[in-house]
Amino acid sequence: MHVYLDNNATTMVDPAVTEAMIPFFSEIYGNPNSLHRYGTASHPAITKAINQMYKAINASDNDDIIFTSCATESNNWVLKSVWVDKILNGDKNHIVTTEVEHPSVLSTCRFLEEQGVKVTYLPVNDQGIVEAHTLRSFITDKTALVSVMWANNETGMIFPIKEMGQICKERGVLFHTDAVQAVGKIPVDLQNVHVDFMSMSAHKFHGPKGIGALYIRNSEALTPLLHGGEHMGGRRSGTLNVPYIVGMGKAIELATQNIEEKMALIRAKRDRLEDALLAQLEDVFTVGSRENRTPNTILISIRGVEGEGMLWDLNNALIGASTGSACASEDLEANTVMLAIGADHELAHTGIRLSLSRFTTDAEVDYVIESFTKAVARLRAISSSYAKVQPTPGGKAAECNIHH
Ligand code: C6P
């Protein structure tokens, strides 16, 4: 059996999405900016996709949703443009973010620090989230932007975006959220939450790779990252990627329709998998409370088993998982989010991320439980250190704030 449990890295394109995209490769292929019929033929489909996006996140007519090439671009755009608009050409000098953001935010912040911007990286608590009140004390008169992810890609933990948005609104500071791991997984209602900018990526909700979007509240000013032709009202130049725009619209519609029902189905499978692994294996720990986690994600640590060894065994059993973010999985560093939570180095090398999707079946869950427990037994049997590092009950595990 083949089982794909790396849906936080990317997802399968829903066949209905592929079907919607196909005509726009070789039938309706004109440039939408051309005035002839071949160009204008794509306009209804683009309008439909934009409407699907607005509806899915409950944006208002005054807001903008601009298609980008990926969420990495959306995140870069917000951070670099706020730097230009509010710091280089304004009187601010400070950005606030968290220590567990995706590299597309963290590396951009490091670049901005090299340009002289002050960046505060908010610490996470033992659940892997930043508490809203922590943010309040770090905002100063010089703060231009707060950027906090809606849900973390490695743990699935959901951040208090509503409370943080309110704090930023009260303090008159722009608020950006990287909602890549939230949109399509949990309800995202922008009439209920105050955010100025929000990044999204289609391939995280069964759309194609290579297309993302940036939501911009009430047409807030934001210097373009890409200058060129006056595409998308001059906000982001480049010929519109019509098939992918159509695919993103269809994918977000499918992912957000009856989202509560979809969440319940995924959560039931995730909980069954998590319960079985915790019950059948000794010295394993999952990160963060389930109630405050995206319903598809488990980050599990297995004392005495290197994450890479575990991935190898799972891969041999035709199961795709990861040791954390796909961008960081080629090096053998400890899981940075687990270190931020306070796990010791040994445990931070043992994290395995299992991320389900609406296509995951019960039979697949059964197969993963069986294969996972076998792999742990095999790897512990050949581990020279496992017997030595076993914690005493309530000892090391409690110290490193990883929750059983
Ligand atoms: N995270 C993961 O394995 P792109 O691919 O540029 O559209 O999305 C980047 C991105 C931005 N923010 C968050 C929270 C993300 O999770 C990702 C992608 C993948 O966790 C690949 S590194």
JSON list of C-alpha atoms in Angstrom, two decimals, residues 2 193 203 321:
[
{"chain": "A", "resi": 2, "resn": "HIS", "atom": "CA", "xyz": [1.27, 3.54, -0.81]},
{"chain": "A", "resi": 193, "resn": "VAL", "atom": "CA", "xyz": [-10.31, 38.66, 12.28]},
{"chain": "A", "resi": 203, "resn": "HIS", "atom": "CA", "xyz": [-0.55, 23.46, -3.32]},
{"chain": "A", "resi": 321, "resn": "ALA", "atom": "CA", "xyz": [6.35, 11.45, 6.00]}
]
